Every structure is written in structure tokens, then in C-alpha cells.
């Protein structure tokens, strides 16, 4: 039986390529492997998805098996069959198409098996069912994930990929569109988690070291502006520098036995060399080909000058610089201009290049001659580059089929700093587009959102930049309303006044019986002298000193303004919000009497995308009509995402210079929000926020108005809380509680 007869597939489109596929298979596979190969291809033909999956299987499987082992054939065949038996049949083709790159990255059957099981597990978890028994709805995001697998494996380890997929499945299983955005790398969450799981040398970990490197060796000071290479695959961003700083990748993997940190050093050395030796060139009179040539010659010049300054740099640059073979590009059928320039650049740096092209050798000689006695100039390099382009030009240089292999130098920038444009063209418009500020009505009216992480207690990690918090100044109301409340509680205010007088600073206090002090304590000195004259051992502690008895306290009062505070509790005729206004009015008046630094803010939330934080009183403001007006205008609404509010309040309180920092959280219930279905999630996040505040020296205390708060408030604040069962007593209790905490 012939090989074609052993393949149970009647598609005629296979016949023209079958013999070549079999020849390739015999180069990589044993006879047992050939049998498994043909059985797998026959299986692909029987799944009812047309001829294309069969062709991809025949073309790609031999090399995949050659790289990883013949056991992979059975694994892939069964995986294709499993996909075909599910509603996810459309994912079979992208699954087969991404396998070659996956096998190159993973390199073994064991790793490939784990990888495929990871994908199948994701498929099962994201596929849906109408009746709950049989899967009938395909995974909305599996095809998108498969298309992104080659890129993801280039950025993540298999463990990192597993963590990234697990996060998406766990958080977006019930949100099809958000799930698609996540696995397509379109959502902010997806990119943030990808950044968290990436490998390589992270710029953020070495920024200080690189800054010192640039300052000490190149006597240059620059602002670094990191960017990600991961999210613009059509037009890959490149490093560059301008008046705003040096744009630099946020991560570098090891390349050609050069570590990531050395790649950063090579890039900064090249940029610093440009800053020292490159001058501007007017671009308008040069063609695009001429500009590319000028940039290449100038790059080669500054690299050579840099290696003269630091000879050890040449070894790193040569490892990173591609070494194109002289005969790789066919000038009759493709544009070889980039290939010729890459050869020149490599030869300028490597005296042992081995090239024999006479034009190349002539211009190399002219290039080195220009640099024998001096640094030459950008203008001289421009003239030399134009001559080289004119001498070596070929008809195919205008072809759209441009040869790119081994022509990109990873440590070089895009050279936009070289060019001056007299008339605007596409290039300068493109460069300036990133620098033009984008404005909108929303941005003009308020501050941009501040992003905070949120603690995921199930995975014991933070969800980065999870919460968007918008802060603003609370609108004004009628200050007379607060004055009326203070008048209502005039009797209570008099009682508080007597307590406040006891807490007020007493300026200086004497400290007696000191061996060393600022002045003599006359009474003790006379008694010691009498003891000495009578033959007894005198007390030598005859001095005294003074210390200030002033209070050094900074206080933040954080008020829950969620919808629930608008309710009227049982046994009361006022809402919780109205009682809170009375209590905060008395507290604000009391703290003003003491002279302590304090601030008041309210918070509420409408999902993680909109946490509102409203400033009612700032630390530097006094208790005046403007502050009273904001307090009078407080309104209830939305939910209680407490963790983000505590983190933002801590941000301001931690910056205060004070011996004691106190944060009071006034709330009527447990943390909750409409986009969180796990009751423990926001409780655990709030607990984490309180622990973070403690690490910054902030004492956090909760005043809770929920009679059933024992179930959760201890989990958040530990023993640092008070539950006020009778809400109508809040105006009396809150100021007294503050005095007890700060005396």
C-alpha cells in the first residue's frame, strides 16, 4: 500500500504537495513516527473542517516532532479530535498554526503537553452550556488566545502564561466581551498582568544603575521614559531621544549571549555618543533611501568613536550587531539596500569582517580615513553615504520586496534627533503626534484618575492598577446649616470645652531632678547642700530642664457616603447622613480648638472604574464657612469600596510631618460594590489597606454604626474599632472618642 493510500483523505488539493510532505517527514521521523503522522492526518480529515487543517498538519508536524519528539504527534492528533468534539471546532486551524512557534519556544514533549493541557483547560472553563449538562456554547476567546500565543510565549515563561490565562478565566468567565478583550491583549488588565508576569531584565529594576552609568561614564544626565514593546506589533516602537528624555524599552531579554543589562548599556552608550558627536541635518532635500544611508553611516561613526572612548564596548556591540552574509540577498529579485548598509555598518565596527565587495571596501577605506585624526562630522558622513548609495544602486532597490533579514541593529535608536525639516512632511507629523497633549472636557474639569491595586485574597497577590479613583473638591452648600447644628448641641459643646481645656498644650513643663539640665533647681540644690553639711550623701540631681508639652498630631476623618447612609435607622428621626453631619461638625469644631492638623474627606464607589473621593477639608484649611459649606452639601450615593479610599487617604496622611498620625473611618456597613460578587473580596482588600497604612506609621480606627458589624469589622481593623449601637448618640460619642484616642 502506497503512502497516499495509507492517508484516508479524499481531498484532491493534497495530491500536489503530498510527496514533498512525505519526503520531509522521512527526514525527521522513524517508521513508527510515519505511521502516527499519517494516522493523525487522516484524523484531521475526518473532523469535517475542510482541507486546510490537513495541509497544515502535513506540512508542520514533521518539524515539530523533530524538535520535540515523536510522541507529540499523538498528543496533537488527540487534541485536534477533542476540539472537534466540542463547540470550539473553529479554533482547530489557529491551534495547528500556532504549534510550530510554540514548539520552538518550549522545546520538549513535556513542556508541549503542559502547554496544550493549559489551552484545553482554558477552553473547558470558558465554554458555556444552556442546560448545564452538555457544553453547547463555544469559548468566545479561545481563537483570540491562540492567535496571540506566539507573542505571549515570546514574552512569558510557561508558568507566567499559565498565571496570565488563569487570571483572565477567573475574572472574566461570565463576561464574554471582556473575556475577548483580555485574551486579545486589548484591555488594560490584560496588559498589566502581562507586565507582571514578563521575564527578562526589567528597566525599573536597574534604572538607578543605568542613570549612574550614563552620568559617570558619559557625563550625561537624561530623563528616562520607558515604553513597552509588547502592544504594537504592526509598527514596533524603537528607542529614541528628544528634549523630553530617552525613550527606552521597559524590558530586555538576553540576546546573543549578551545580558539584558548589557543591552541597556549598549543602547545608552549609542545614545550618549549621538548626543556628543551628532549634529543636525536638513532632511528636505534627501530621499528616503538617502536618509536611511546617512543614518547608517552616522550610527557607524558614533559607534566607532564610542569604542575608542571605551574599547571594551566593542565586544558587546559586535555581539548585538547582525552579521549579514555577503550573498544572502539577491539584487535581481529584491531590494538589497538595507542588506548593503547592514554589511557596511558591521564592517565599520569589525576589522575582520571578511567582505570582498570592491565598492564596500572602497567606502570603508574612505570612512576610516575620515576618522583617522579627528571625529569627522555628521555632514561629512552624509556626503559619504550619498556617494555610497549612488555607487551601489540597483534597479531592484525600488522594489517593494525589501530584504530585512539581519539588517536591524537592536541597540540603535530611530535617529529622529538628526533631522530638521524646513517644510512639514509625514515624518515630523508622526514624531510630533505623540507629543501633542490630548485634552477633553473631562480632563479640563477635574484631575485624572489615580490607579490603585486591589488585593486578591484567593491568589494572595495584587491586581495591579485595578481601581480608578477620581478625587475632587466637594461642592459648596449653606454654611449656616452647620452653625445651626452647633447651636443645637450647645450644651454638649460646653461639656467638650471643659475636656478640651485639659487636652490643650501647656507649652513648657519642668523636668526636675536632672544631673544635667538647662538651669539650677534651687530648692533641690539647697536641700543637697544641707545634706552635705550634715555629713550625708547629697543628691546630685540638682538641675532641671524643660520640654514642650505641645500636641503633634495629624488626623484624617474618612466618611462613608454610600447610598445606605441616607436611611433612617430604627428609633431615630434623622438619617445616618444627618447624624454624621452633626457629629463631624462637633468633631471639626473640637479639633480646631485643639489646634491639631486634620482633614475630612468622603468616599463612595460605582464599580472599580469609578471610586469617588471628595475633599471636604484640607490639612492647611481652618474650620471656616467654606469648609462648613462643603460639609453641609454632603450627599449619599453608590457603594462602599473602602480599600481604595483608605489607600488614597493614607497617601496624603503619610506625607504629613507629625509624631502621631490617626485615620478615623466613619461607616455604617461592610465594604461592598456592585461589580463584586464575593462578599469576602472587599473585606480582605480593606484589611490589606489597613495593614499598608500601619506600615506607614498610620493608626487606623473605625467608628461603625452597624449593630451587626462584629461579623466583619474585626477582620478589617483588628481591635481598633468601636460599634455605636445607638446611632442617635453619634454626635456625642465621636468627639469623646477622638479625645480618648489622642490624649
XYZ file of C-alpha atoms in Angstrom:
743
model
C 0.000 0.000 0.000
C 1.374 3.362 -1.010
C 1.742 6.233 1.418
C -1.074 8.096 -0.309
C -3.410 5.151 0.120
C -2.500 4.951 3.808
C -3.744 8.521 4.174
C -7.520 8.210 4.490
C -8.386 11.522 2.915
C -10.026 12.195 -0.443
C -9.212 15.900 -0.841
C -7.543 16.354 -4.241
C -5.814 19.535 -3.048
C -3.436 17.336 -1.043
C -2.052 15.457 -4.053
C 0.336 18.157 -5.394
C 2.112 18.566 -2.028
C 1.863 15.062 -0.596
C 5.137 13.683 -1.956
C 7.094 16.674 -0.672
C 5.445 16.366 2.723
C 6.339 12.692 2.921
C 9.935 13.373 1.909
C 10.147 15.947 4.709
C 8.536 13.508 7.152
C 11.053 10.770 6.361
C 13.906 13.155 7.118
C 12.563 13.750 10.639
C 10.567 10.658 11.615
C 11.072 6.941 12.133
C 8.717 4.365 10.605
C 6.621 4.387 13.776
C 6.555 8.153 13.562
C 5.431 7.972 9.908
C 2.535 5.714 10.923
C 1.446 8.117 13.661
C 1.878 11.022 11.246
C -0.427 9.529 8.600
C -2.980 8.414 11.206
C -3.066 11.932 12.630
C -3.524 13.474 9.186
C -6.345 11.010 8.471
C -7.990 12.023 11.744
C -7.780 15.699 10.765
C -9.509 14.832 7.506
C -12.416 13.174 9.323
C -13.344 16.058 11.592
C -15.281 17.875 8.894
C -13.315 21.137 8.832
C -12.143 21.067 5.226
C -8.735 20.551 3.696
C -6.782 23.361 5.334
C -6.248 21.705 8.754
C -5.000 18.571 6.943
C -2.497 20.574 4.883
C -1.208 22.439 7.947
C -0.839 19.132 9.808
C 1.083 17.513 6.925
C 3.381 20.492 6.461
C 4.185 21.350 10.075
C 4.107 18.144 12.129
C 7.396 16.598 10.912
C 9.494 19.564 12.040
C 7.550 19.894 15.280
C 8.181 16.220 16.034
C 11.823 16.612 15.026
C 12.255 19.390 17.586
C 10.335 17.889 20.482
C 9.927 14.128 19.917
C 7.594 11.824 18.003
C 5.254 11.426 20.978
C 3.968 14.906 20.188
C 2.166 13.607 17.064
C -0.311 11.519 19.056
C -0.812 14.330 21.565
C -1.630 16.853 18.832
C -3.888 14.430 16.967
C -5.948 13.701 20.066
C -6.116 17.384 20.927
C -7.491 18.169 17.464
C -10.060 15.400 17.903
C -11.061 16.779 21.301
C -11.525 20.237 19.826
C -13.670 18.803 17.046
C -15.938 17.049 19.566
C -16.656 20.362 21.305
C -18.384 23.545 20.088
C -14.891 25.001 19.502
C -14.248 23.493 16.083
C -13.374 26.887 14.586
C -10.327 27.010 16.838
C -8.712 23.935 15.222
C -6.970 25.828 12.422
C -5.431 28.570 14.622
C -4.467 25.814 17.088
C -2.465 23.984 14.420
C -0.991 27.202 13.035
C 0.494 28.335 16.329
C 2.105 24.962 17.168
C 5.377 25.478 15.214
C 6.279 28.625 17.150
C 5.158 27.028 20.412
C 7.430 24.043 19.799
C 10.367 26.339 19.056
C 9.819 28.153 22.337
C 9.085 25.178 24.568
C 11.385 22.582 23.029
C 10.221 19.325 24.654
C 7.250 16.970 24.695
C 6.753 17.523 28.416
C 6.515 21.275 28.030
C 4.286 20.963 24.969
C 1.966 18.609 26.821
C 1.621 21.026 29.715
C 1.034 23.838 27.272
C -1.683 22.021 25.314
C -3.383 20.896 28.525
C -3.366 24.501 29.656
C -5.166 25.558 26.472
C -7.711 22.733 26.689
C -8.404 23.529 30.324
C -8.994 27.168 29.405
C -11.355 26.012 26.631
C -13.402 23.893 29.032
C -13.685 26.648 31.622
C -14.788 29.332 29.159
C -17.172 27.190 27.083
C -20.807 27.509 28.109
C -23.910 25.383 28.436
C -27.553 26.285 28.158
C -28.935 23.487 30.311
C -25.880 22.888 32.470
C -25.112 19.314 31.324
C -23.594 19.390 27.816
C -21.312 22.128 26.528
C -23.130 23.908 23.708
C -21.640 27.434 23.586
C -18.063 27.815 22.265
C -15.403 29.680 24.176
C -15.640 33.299 22.990
C -11.942 33.964 23.494
C -10.123 30.747 22.543
C -9.436 31.756 18.902
C -8.111 35.139 20.079
C -5.826 33.454 22.591
C -4.449 31.041 20.000
C -3.592 33.923 17.678
C -1.675 35.635 20.479
C 0.188 32.521 21.674
C 3.372 33.133 19.614
C 3.711 36.615 21.043
C 2.795 35.522 24.574
C 5.418 32.770 24.554
C 7.994 35.304 23.420
C 7.187 37.397 26.489
C 6.344 34.861 29.192
C 7.563 31.593 30.578
C 5.078 28.739 30.565
C 4.392 29.427 34.234
C 3.835 33.082 33.501
C 1.479 32.192 30.655
C -0.442 29.891 32.978
C -0.830 32.673 35.542
C -1.926 35.126 32.861
C -4.568 32.743 31.459
C -5.774 31.795 34.927
C -6.331 35.448 35.798
C -8.413 36.038 32.672
C -10.532 32.943 33.172
C -11.124 33.648 36.844
C -12.160 37.270 36.403
C -13.981 37.249 33.046
C -15.540 33.802 32.759
C -19.036 35.294 32.869
C -18.277 38.371 30.723
C -17.813 37.253 27.078
C -16.829 40.632 25.633
C -14.417 41.452 28.436
C -13.015 37.944 28.078
C -12.367 38.573 24.376
C -10.684 41.915 25.151
C -8.489 40.283 27.787
C -7.239 37.381 25.656
C -6.777 39.716 22.661
C -4.446 41.912 24.758
C -6.812 44.830 24.282
C -7.766 45.538 27.905
C -5.686 47.398 30.463
C -5.982 44.471 32.882
C -4.573 42.077 30.309
C -1.553 44.275 29.667
C -0.975 44.914 33.341
C -0.973 41.206 34.203
C 1.256 40.501 31.212
C 3.707 43.095 32.506
C 3.619 41.452 35.922
C 4.393 38.017 34.510
C 7.056 39.024 31.982
C 10.606 37.735 32.177
C 13.899 39.344 31.236
C 15.792 42.320 32.627
C 13.292 44.935 33.721
C 14.309 48.545 33.284
C 12.569 49.513 36.514
C 14.886 47.220 38.477
C 18.025 48.820 37.063
C 17.044 52.454 36.468
C 19.319 53.866 39.151
C 22.260 51.772 37.983
C 21.779 52.896 34.376
C 21.411 56.514 35.409
C 24.739 56.334 37.271
C 26.299 54.602 34.259
C 25.214 57.427 31.963
C 26.375 60.124 34.352
C 29.726 58.649 35.330
C 30.992 57.251 32.032
C 29.337 59.605 29.549
C 28.933 62.710 31.710
C 25.350 62.918 30.526
C 22.157 63.432 32.506
C 18.855 62.425 30.947
C 15.307 61.587 31.912
C 14.315 58.005 31.097
C 10.879 57.387 29.588
C 10.148 53.622 29.489
C 7.857 52.125 26.867
C 6.578 48.635 26.160
C 7.475 46.724 23.026
C 4.609 44.338 23.570
C 1.490 46.008 22.225
C 2.300 47.453 18.810
C 3.192 44.537 16.601
C 2.452 46.254 13.274
C 4.860 49.125 13.892
C 7.352 48.060 16.511
C 8.472 51.023 18.620
C 12.165 51.887 18.745
C 14.277 53.781 21.268
C 14.811 57.467 20.614
C 15.663 60.646 22.468
C 14.456 64.216 22.325
C 14.125 67.195 24.641
C 11.789 65.224 26.928
C 14.219 62.388 27.590
C 15.390 58.992 26.358
C 12.659 56.527 25.332
C 13.839 53.128 26.473
C 12.254 49.634 26.452
C 10.800 48.522 29.750
C 12.337 45.039 29.459
C 15.258 43.421 27.632
C 15.800 39.679 27.305
C 19.264 38.207 26.927
C 20.297 38.184 23.261
C 23.254 36.518 21.539
C 24.896 35.780 24.904
C 24.565 39.423 25.925
C 22.691 40.008 29.177
C 19.741 42.347 29.370
C 21.638 44.888 31.463
C 24.482 44.974 28.924
C 21.921 45.556 26.172
C 20.723 48.589 28.109
C 24.322 49.780 28.465
C 24.900 49.396 24.723
C 21.758 51.383 23.930
C 22.676 54.197 26.335
C 26.256 54.277 25.043
C 24.948 54.664 21.480
C 22.516 57.422 22.515
C 25.188 59.237 24.527
C 27.546 59.055 21.539
C 24.871 60.656 19.351
C 24.360 63.388 21.929
C 28.079 64.124 21.986
C 29.042 63.893 18.319
C 25.948 64.130 16.077
C 24.769 67.441 14.625
C 21.523 68.272 12.814
C 20.949 67.678 9.109
C 18.240 69.338 6.990
C 16.106 66.486 5.708
C 14.021 68.129 2.973
C 16.448 67.598 0.082
C 17.162 63.927 0.741
C 15.182 60.923 -0.478
C 14.089 58.210 1.983
C 16.873 55.896 0.756
C 19.446 58.635 1.241
C 18.186 59.319 4.762
C 18.495 55.640 5.686
C 22.048 55.606 4.364
C 23.014 58.786 6.207
C 21.613 57.383 9.437
C 23.571 54.137 8.994
C 26.872 55.918 8.303
C 26.329 58.251 11.247
C 25.442 55.309 13.525
C 28.632 53.558 12.453
C 30.678 56.722 13.101
C 29.410 57.309 16.649
C 29.752 53.606 17.484
C 33.370 53.673 16.377
C 34.056 56.839 18.380
C 32.393 55.261 21.424
C 34.619 52.180 21.181
C 37.670 54.458 21.026
C 36.494 56.019 24.282
C 35.782 52.628 25.896
C 37.442 49.786 23.939
C 35.623 47.077 25.934
C 32.341 48.286 24.457
C 33.266 46.900 21.020
C 32.821 43.285 22.194
C 29.213 43.921 23.270
C 28.316 45.881 20.137
C 29.708 43.191 17.844
C 27.656 40.504 19.586
C 24.489 42.550 19.184
C 25.165 43.751 15.646
C 23.836 41.365 12.960
C 26.442 39.842 10.669
C 24.777 39.550 7.235
C 26.310 37.186 4.727
C 27.512 38.887 1.588
C 25.481 36.622 -0.722
C 22.253 36.384 1.278
C 20.352 38.992 -0.744
C 19.683 38.593 -4.483
C 19.801 42.110 -6.033
C 17.973 40.907 -9.133
C 14.722 39.993 -7.371
C 14.597 42.025 -4.147
C 15.664 45.363 -2.745
C 19.045 44.898 -1.083
C 19.649 48.442 0.121
C 19.197 47.543 3.790
C 21.409 44.494 3.334
C 24.242 46.575 1.829
C 24.022 49.172 4.579
C 23.974 46.492 7.302
C 27.123 44.960 5.814
C 28.826 48.367 5.799
C 27.800 49.028 9.413
C 29.117 45.645 10.548
C 32.357 46.016 8.628
C 32.941 49.515 10.054
C 32.859 48.011 13.537
C 34.623 44.705 12.806
C 38.066 44.842 11.141
C 37.821 41.082 10.453
C 34.544 41.266 8.529
C 35.699 39.143 5.568
C 33.681 41.010 2.895
C 35.130 41.223 -0.631
C 32.802 43.635 -2.471
C 35.102 46.293 -4.002
C 32.623 49.170 -3.558
C 32.126 48.250 0.076
C 35.864 48.035 0.699
C 36.489 51.374 -1.018
C 33.939 53.230 1.070
C 35.130 51.525 4.242
C 38.592 52.867 3.479
C 37.206 56.387 2.926
C 35.155 56.088 6.105
C 38.133 55.141 8.280
C 40.316 57.777 6.614
C 37.844 60.467 7.631
C 38.166 59.316 11.236
C 41.936 58.894 11.455
C 42.886 62.232 13.005
C 39.551 63.564 14.271
C 35.943 62.709 14.935
C 34.832 63.781 11.440
C 31.281 65.217 11.286
C 27.692 64.334 10.522
C 27.835 66.404 7.334
C 30.889 64.504 6.073
C 29.112 61.195 6.778
C 26.051 62.452 4.867
C 28.132 63.193 1.780
C 29.882 59.816 2.009
C 26.581 57.947 2.445
C 25.005 59.611 -0.601
C 28.028 58.677 -2.700
C 27.789 55.077 -1.493
C 24.092 54.853 -2.365
C 24.720 56.295 -5.809
C 27.619 53.917 -6.495
C 25.850 50.740 -5.344
C 22.322 51.462 -6.554
C 20.449 48.644 -8.325
C 17.211 48.624 -10.273
C 15.558 46.304 -7.730
C 16.205 48.810 -4.908
C 12.834 50.347 -5.782
C 11.075 47.007 -5.354
C 8.501 46.588 -2.600
C 10.135 43.252 -1.804
C 12.700 44.573 0.676
C 15.235 42.234 2.264
C 15.101 42.667 6.063
C 16.893 39.606 7.441
C 19.883 40.514 9.660
C 19.533 44.229 8.978
C 18.070 45.525 12.267
C 20.503 46.603 14.994
C 18.701 46.205 18.304
C 20.719 48.707 20.346
C 20.281 51.672 17.967
C 17.631 54.386 18.151
C 15.464 55.679 15.283
C 17.649 58.799 14.697
C 14.805 61.291 14.704
C 17.071 63.690 16.596
C 19.264 64.115 13.490
C 16.719 65.695 11.205
C 15.495 69.258 10.774
C 12.504 69.848 8.493
C 12.019 73.157 6.727
C 8.620 72.091 5.421
C 6.344 69.702 7.269
C 6.080 66.171 5.951
C 4.872 62.796 7.125
C 7.876 62.116 9.348
C 7.756 65.176 11.572
C 3.980 64.959 11.814
C 4.375 61.396 13.057
C 7.042 62.396 15.609
C 5.062 65.346 16.911
C 1.809 63.411 17.148
C 2.950 61.657 20.320
C 3.942 64.938 21.962
C 0.736 66.904 21.347
C -1.314 66.904 24.525
C -4.739 65.398 24.284
C -7.393 67.399 26.033
C -11.019 66.750 26.676
C -13.761 68.410 28.659
C -13.476 65.761 31.346
C -9.729 66.275 31.753
C -10.112 70.025 31.926
C -12.805 69.862 34.587
C -11.033 67.530 37.042
C -7.906 65.632 37.911
C -7.019 62.462 36.014
C -7.824 59.228 37.847
C -5.348 57.733 40.264
C -4.985 53.977 39.909
C -4.611 51.726 42.930
C -4.071 47.971 43.210
C -6.587 45.708 44.892
C -5.756 42.632 46.941
C -6.904 39.275 45.559
C -7.110 37.130 48.687
C -7.647 33.899 46.751
C -4.383 34.195 44.824
C -2.502 36.109 47.524
C -1.464 38.828 45.110
C -2.419 42.312 43.991
C -4.457 43.073 40.892
C -2.331 45.927 39.535
C -3.948 49.283 38.683
C -7.327 47.704 39.379
C -9.243 50.648 40.850
C -9.657 54.072 39.256
C -10.117 56.751 41.916
C -11.347 60.220 40.997
C -10.757 62.983 43.520
C -12.422 66.372 43.577
C -13.301 69.245 45.868
C -16.747 68.757 47.376
C -19.283 71.317 46.117
C -20.409 74.123 48.426
C -23.616 74.330 50.447
C -25.075 76.556 53.152
C -22.585 77.079 55.981
C -25.433 78.371 58.151
C -26.815 74.829 58.345
C -23.678 73.659 60.191
C -23.813 76.686 62.517
C -27.401 75.722 63.351
C -26.275 72.179 64.195
C -23.576 73.510 66.524
C -26.135 75.746 68.212
C -28.429 72.715 68.625
C -25.686 70.916 70.564
C -24.589 73.975 72.529
C -24.817 72.178 75.876
C -22.706 69.284 74.609
C -20.190 71.757 73.204
C -19.759 73.330 76.662
C -19.006 69.911 78.150
C -16.499 69.222 75.415
C -14.917 72.641 76.017
C -14.019 71.687 79.583
C -12.429 68.451 78.372
C -10.588 70.282 75.612
C -9.017 72.679 78.081
C -7.405 69.700 79.795
C -6.006 68.416 76.498
C -4.659 71.736 75.264
C -0.861 72.043 75.160
C 0.663 73.631 78.285
C 3.690 74.982 76.444
C 6.679 74.208 78.733
C 6.820 71.642 81.554
C 9.629 71.480 84.129
C 11.581 68.235 84.395
C 13.240 68.195 87.844
C 15.960 66.047 89.423
C 18.326 66.068 86.435
C 22.083 65.598 86.814
C 22.493 67.762 83.738
C 19.994 70.431 82.794
C 19.479 73.909 81.464
C 19.332 75.629 84.877
C 19.794 75.056 88.608
C 16.819 73.732 90.599
C 17.258 75.997 93.661
C 15.079 74.020 96.079
C 16.847 70.733 95.374
C 20.263 72.411 95.439
C 19.681 73.901 98.925
C 18.450 70.544 100.246
C 21.537 68.805 98.822
C 23.822 71.428 100.404
C 22.195 70.852 103.827
C 22.686 67.096 103.410
C 26.335 67.643 102.521
C 26.973 69.927 105.544
C 25.341 67.408 107.870
C 27.581 64.594 106.686
C 25.110 62.749 104.461
C 25.480 61.827 100.778
C 23.892 64.689 98.867
C 21.512 64.229 95.919
C 23.482 65.250 92.850
C 20.364 65.733 90.715
C 20.243 69.482 91.370
C 19.448 70.654 87.813
C 16.244 70.886 85.853
C 15.281 71.165 82.193
C 12.141 71.972 80.218
C 10.266 70.274 77.428
C 7.403 71.332 75.233
C 4.055 69.818 76.094
C 2.548 70.564 72.683
C 0.471 68.071 70.663
C 1.903 66.931 67.335
C -0.984 65.022 65.743
C -2.303 64.758 62.177
C -5.839 63.412 61.754
C -7.776 62.188 58.701
C -11.533 61.662 59.019
C -12.814 59.442 56.203
C -16.601 59.423 55.834
C -18.592 56.703 54.071
C -21.038 58.471 51.711
C -22.620 55.367 50.188
C -26.343 55.055 49.475
C -27.064 53.322 52.791
C -26.207 56.371 54.944
C -29.343 58.074 53.586
C -31.509 55.634 55.531
C -33.210 56.489 58.827
C -32.276 53.889 61.479
C -34.885 52.412 63.763
C -35.591 54.575 66.814
C -34.261 57.735 65.206
C -35.911 60.615 63.374
C -32.796 61.561 61.392
C -30.867 59.774 58.676
C -27.363 58.457 59.290
C -26.066 61.179 56.972
C -27.681 63.935 59.050
C -26.339 62.448 62.275
C -22.898 62.180 60.666
C -23.040 65.865 59.758
C -23.829 66.762 63.366
C -21.063 64.527 64.737
C -18.454 65.727 62.249
C -19.428 69.351 62.920
C -18.760 68.915 66.630
C -15.551 66.984 65.948
C -14.308 69.605 63.494
C -15.014 72.391 65.982
C -13.265 70.433 68.752
C -10.132 69.682 66.755
C -9.920 73.320 65.683
C -9.928 74.303 69.379
C -7.009 71.951 69.992
C -5.061 73.231 67.003
C -4.415 69.775 65.568
C -3.802 69.317 61.843
C -6.788 67.498 60.379
C -8.573 66.810 57.100
C -12.021 65.489 56.178
C -12.940 63.522 53.043
C -15.912 61.479 51.833
C -15.927 58.472 49.529
C -18.292 56.269 47.525
C -17.942 53.953 44.531
C -19.695 52.828 41.374
C -17.660 49.707 40.403
C -13.889 49.613 40.412
C -13.803 52.007 37.469
C -15.271 54.908 39.449
C -14.351 55.435 43.084
C -15.190 58.998 44.141
C -13.037 60.720 46.774
C -14.250 64.197 47.735
C -12.156 66.650 49.777
C -14.245 68.440 52.418
C -11.430 69.977 54.493
C -7.726 70.108 53.803
C -4.947 69.942 56.385
C -3.999 73.577 55.887
C -7.560 74.901 55.993
C -9.184 76.278 59.126
C -12.694 75.463 60.343
C -14.373 78.271 58.377
C -17.555 78.905 56.413
C -16.088 77.396 53.246
C -15.416 74.070 54.992
C -18.796 74.183 56.724
C -20.473 74.760 53.365
C -18.898 71.603 51.897
C -19.918 69.592 54.946
C -23.479 70.863 54.664
C -23.663 69.766 51.000
C -22.753 66.108 51.647
C -24.981 63.652 49.770
C -25.245 59.869 49.800
C -24.944 57.631 46.749
C -23.469 54.451 45.260
C -21.425 51.800 47.114
C -18.556 51.372 49.606
C -15.185 50.379 48.080
C -13.282 51.118 51.254
C -9.805 49.787 50.414
C -9.083 52.289 47.641
C -10.325 55.196 49.799
C -8.084 54.156 52.706
C -5.083 53.896 50.380
C -5.716 57.366 48.963
C -6.258 58.899 52.415
C -3.015 57.225 53.548
C -1.246 58.777 50.586
C -1.987 62.254 51.962
C -1.712 61.461 55.671
C 1.673 59.727 55.332
C 3.108 62.923 53.831
C 2.288 64.942 56.986
C 5.084 65.706 59.455
C 3.639 64.606 62.799
C 4.545 62.406 65.748
C 1.180 60.680 65.625
C -0.992 60.034 62.567
C -4.582 58.966 63.110
C -7.129 57.928 60.491
C -10.755 57.698 61.604
C -13.094 55.783 59.284
C -16.789 56.523 59.852
C -19.001 53.940 58.136
C -22.367 52.242 58.515
C -21.673 48.868 56.917
C -19.250 46.432 55.337
C -17.315 47.173 52.111
C -19.316 46.279 49.003
C -19.692 47.216 45.345
C -21.991 46.215 42.512
C -19.260 44.552 40.428
C -18.016 42.295 43.256
C -19.969 39.102 43.962
C -17.607 37.585 46.526
C -18.551 39.030 49.942
C -15.017 38.475 51.289
C -13.173 40.177 48.440
C -13.532 43.810 49.529
C -13.310 42.917 53.217
C -9.902 41.309 52.621
C -8.787 44.207 50.428
C -9.783 46.736 53.117
C -7.879 44.697 55.701
C -4.817 44.797 53.443
C -5.192 48.569 53.026
C -5.265 48.996 56.827
C -2.073 46.922 57.150
C -0.419 49.062 54.458
C -1.375 52.187 56.419
C 0.129 50.724 59.601
C 3.398 50.140 57.755
C 3.464 53.872 57.011
C 3.003 54.737 60.704
C -0.734 55.475 60.496
C -3.071 54.325 63.281
C -6.423 53.445 61.686
C -9.586 53.355 63.788
C -13.129 52.559 62.668
C -16.353 54.003 64.058
C -19.053 51.666 62.784
C -22.786 52.354 63.000
C -23.883 48.837 62.035
C -25.118 46.841 65.076
C -24.100 43.607 63.306
C -20.615 44.818 62.403
C -18.890 42.240 64.631
C -19.062 39.765 61.742
C -16.612 41.712 59.590
C -15.186 44.821 61.279
C -12.736 42.834 63.415
C -11.398 41.152 60.266
C -10.591 44.567 58.795
C -9.447 46.685 61.761
C -8.459 44.090 64.363
C -9.218 45.558 67.810
C -9.142 49.146 66.538
C -12.870 49.850 66.253
C -15.953 50.989 68.123
C -19.524 49.982 67.287
C -22.135 52.580 68.159
C -25.408 50.699 68.571
C -27.493 53.793 69.254
C -26.828 55.901 66.188
C -28.592 58.953 67.658
C -25.707 59.238 70.163
C -23.111 59.614 67.415
C -22.764 63.435 67.832
C -21.855 62.887 71.485
C -19.696 59.785 71.052
C -17.492 60.810 68.111
C -15.743 63.836 69.722
C -15.260 61.970 73.004
C -13.795 59.006 71.168
C -11.350 61.279 69.374
C -10.191 62.813 72.656
C -9.682 59.364 74.158
C -7.567 58.315 71.194
C -5.366 61.423 71.191
C -4.873 62.318 74.840
